Short mmCIF file of C-alpha atoms in Angstrom, two decimals:
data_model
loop_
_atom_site.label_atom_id
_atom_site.label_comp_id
_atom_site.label_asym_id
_atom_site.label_seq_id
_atom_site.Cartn_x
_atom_site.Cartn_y
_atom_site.Cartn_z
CA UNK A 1 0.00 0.00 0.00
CA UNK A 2 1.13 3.15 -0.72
CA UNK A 3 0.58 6.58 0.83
CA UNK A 4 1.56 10.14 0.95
CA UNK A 5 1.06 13.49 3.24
CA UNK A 6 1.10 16.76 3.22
CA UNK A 7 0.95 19.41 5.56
CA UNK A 8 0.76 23.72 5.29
CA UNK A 9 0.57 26.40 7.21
CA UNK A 10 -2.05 29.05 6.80
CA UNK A 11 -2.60 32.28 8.40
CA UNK A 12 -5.81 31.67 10.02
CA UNK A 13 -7.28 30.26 13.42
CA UNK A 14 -7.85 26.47 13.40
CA UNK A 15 -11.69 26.47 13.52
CA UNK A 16 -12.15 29.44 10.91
CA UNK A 17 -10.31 26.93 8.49
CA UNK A 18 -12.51 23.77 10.13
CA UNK A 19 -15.39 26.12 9.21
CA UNK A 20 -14.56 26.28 5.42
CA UNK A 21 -13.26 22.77 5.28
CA UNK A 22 -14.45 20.63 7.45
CA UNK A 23 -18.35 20.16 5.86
CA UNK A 24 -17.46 17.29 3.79
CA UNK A 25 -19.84 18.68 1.09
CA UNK A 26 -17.52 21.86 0.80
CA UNK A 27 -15.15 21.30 -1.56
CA UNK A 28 -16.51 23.54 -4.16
CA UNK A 29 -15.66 26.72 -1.29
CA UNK A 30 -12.15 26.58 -1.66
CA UNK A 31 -10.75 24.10 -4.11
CA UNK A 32 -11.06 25.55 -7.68
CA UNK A 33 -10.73 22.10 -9.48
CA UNK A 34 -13.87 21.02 -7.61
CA UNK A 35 -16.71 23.50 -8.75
CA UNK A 36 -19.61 20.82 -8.04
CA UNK A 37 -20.61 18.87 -5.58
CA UNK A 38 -23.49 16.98 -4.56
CA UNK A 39 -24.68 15.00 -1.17
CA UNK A 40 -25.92 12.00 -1.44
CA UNK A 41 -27.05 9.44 1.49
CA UNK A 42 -27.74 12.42 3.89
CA UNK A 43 -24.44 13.73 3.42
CA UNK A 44 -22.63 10.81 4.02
CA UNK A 45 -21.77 10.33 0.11
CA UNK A 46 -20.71 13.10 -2.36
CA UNK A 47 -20.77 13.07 -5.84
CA UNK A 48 -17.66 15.90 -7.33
CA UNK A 49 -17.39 16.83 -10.90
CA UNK A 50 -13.92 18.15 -11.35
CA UNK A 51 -13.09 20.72 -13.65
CA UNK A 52 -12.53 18.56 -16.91
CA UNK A 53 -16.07 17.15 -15.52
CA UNK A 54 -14.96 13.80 -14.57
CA UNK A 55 -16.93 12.13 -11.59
CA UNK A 56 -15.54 11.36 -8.07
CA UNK A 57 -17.37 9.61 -5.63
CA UNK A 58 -16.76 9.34 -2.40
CA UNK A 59 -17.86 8.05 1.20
CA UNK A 60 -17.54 9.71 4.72
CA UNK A 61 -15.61 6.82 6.70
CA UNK A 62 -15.12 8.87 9.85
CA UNK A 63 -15.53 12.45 10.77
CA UNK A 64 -14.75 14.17 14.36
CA UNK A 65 -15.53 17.22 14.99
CA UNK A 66 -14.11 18.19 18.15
CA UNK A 67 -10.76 17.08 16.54
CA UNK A 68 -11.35 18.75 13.54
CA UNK A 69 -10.92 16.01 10.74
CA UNK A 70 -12.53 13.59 8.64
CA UNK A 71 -11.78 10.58 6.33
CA UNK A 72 -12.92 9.56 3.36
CA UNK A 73 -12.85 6.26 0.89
CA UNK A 74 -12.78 6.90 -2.87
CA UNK A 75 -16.16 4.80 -4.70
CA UNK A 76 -15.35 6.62 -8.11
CA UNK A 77 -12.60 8.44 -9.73
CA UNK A 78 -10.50 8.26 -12.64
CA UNK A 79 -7.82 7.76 -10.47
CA UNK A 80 -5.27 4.90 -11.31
CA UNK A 81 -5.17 3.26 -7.52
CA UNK A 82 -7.88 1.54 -5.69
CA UNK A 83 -8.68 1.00 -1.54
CA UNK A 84 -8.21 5.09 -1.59
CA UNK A 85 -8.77 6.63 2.03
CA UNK A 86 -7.92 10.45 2.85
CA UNK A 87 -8.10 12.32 5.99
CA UNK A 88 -8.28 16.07 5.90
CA UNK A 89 -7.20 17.34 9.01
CA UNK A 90 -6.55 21.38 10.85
CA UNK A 91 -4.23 21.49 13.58
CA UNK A 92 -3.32 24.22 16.21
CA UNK A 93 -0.27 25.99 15.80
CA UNK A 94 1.23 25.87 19.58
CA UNK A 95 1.34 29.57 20.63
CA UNK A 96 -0.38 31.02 17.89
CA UNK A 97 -3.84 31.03 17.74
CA UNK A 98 -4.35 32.56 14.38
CA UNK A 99 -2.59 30.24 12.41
CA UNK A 100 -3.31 26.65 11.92
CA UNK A 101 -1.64 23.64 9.92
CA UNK A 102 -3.62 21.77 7.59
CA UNK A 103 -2.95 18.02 6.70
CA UNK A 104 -4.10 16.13 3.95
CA UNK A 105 -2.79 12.12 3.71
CA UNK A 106 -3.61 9.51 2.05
CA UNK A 107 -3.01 5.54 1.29
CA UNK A 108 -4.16 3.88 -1.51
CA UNK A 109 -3.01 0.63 -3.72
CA UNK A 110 -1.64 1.69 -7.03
CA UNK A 111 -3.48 0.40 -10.26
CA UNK A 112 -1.29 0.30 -13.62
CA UNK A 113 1.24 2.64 -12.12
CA UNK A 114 3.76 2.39 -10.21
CA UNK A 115 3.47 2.96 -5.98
CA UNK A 116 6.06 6.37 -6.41
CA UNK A 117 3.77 7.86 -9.56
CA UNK A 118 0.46 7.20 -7.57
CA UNK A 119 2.20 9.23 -4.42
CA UNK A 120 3.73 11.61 -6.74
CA UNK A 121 0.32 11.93 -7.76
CA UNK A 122 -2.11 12.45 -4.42
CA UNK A 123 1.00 14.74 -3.09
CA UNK A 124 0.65 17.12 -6.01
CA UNK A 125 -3.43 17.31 -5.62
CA UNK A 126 -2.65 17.77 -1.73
CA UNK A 127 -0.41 20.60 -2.24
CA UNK A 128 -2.05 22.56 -4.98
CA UNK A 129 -5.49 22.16 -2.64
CA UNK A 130 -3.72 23.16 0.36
CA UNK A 131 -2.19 26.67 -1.66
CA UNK A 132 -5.95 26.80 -2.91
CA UNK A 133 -7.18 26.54 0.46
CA UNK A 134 -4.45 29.31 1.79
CA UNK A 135 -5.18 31.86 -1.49
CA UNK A 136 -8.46 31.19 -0.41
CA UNK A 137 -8.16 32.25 3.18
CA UNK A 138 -6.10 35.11 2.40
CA UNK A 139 -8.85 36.63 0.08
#
């Protein structure tokens, strides 16, 4: 199995961030490459169109509030892995209570490519949503 993470910093109290980020229907509010999405399943499931309109579908597997972060398993995507589970997560920032870090991981079994171009893969999408997320939070 392979995985990947990535973390950033953003200038921005933990639970304003968990506000934009943590409804798992609310992609669309700050990643650019996700203009649609749909709940499904009383918000459990959502249904994303990305911005070449491909479907992603995926299921909440665990969300805690309190902790601020969620997981999710891909159903649907024309991704080339399969067994795909994320976790979105804010952190505090130890002494600084208006900035938080933001971590998005992931493991997943590669499909037709190999374990380092799957990573290479989810840590690009990670990073560019994470500098989304921050452009967004510094608008």
């Amino acid at each position: 199995m392979a995985s990947t993470s990535v973390s950033r910093v953003v200038l921005a109290p933990p639970q304003k961030v968990w506000d934009l980020i943590g409804g798992f229907d609310a992609l669309p509010d700050w990643l650019p490459y996700i203009p649609e999405s749909t709940a499904l399943e009383g918000g459990r499931v959502r249904r994303l169109t990305n911005s070449d309109g491909d479907v992603i579908i995926e299921r909440l597997v665990g969300f805690d509030e309190a902790e601020r972060h969620y997981s999710y398993a891909i159903l649907e995507a024309p991704f080339p892995v399969n067994g795909y589970v994320s976790t979105l997560r804010v952190h505090a920032v130890p002494g600084k209570d208006d900035v938080a870090e933001v971590q998005w991981s992931g493991r997943f079994n590669p499909d037709g490519v190999s374990e380092q171009e799957a990573e290479d893969l989810f840590a690009e999408i990670y990073r560019d949503g994470l500098e989304a997320l921050h452009k967004t939070l510094s608008a």
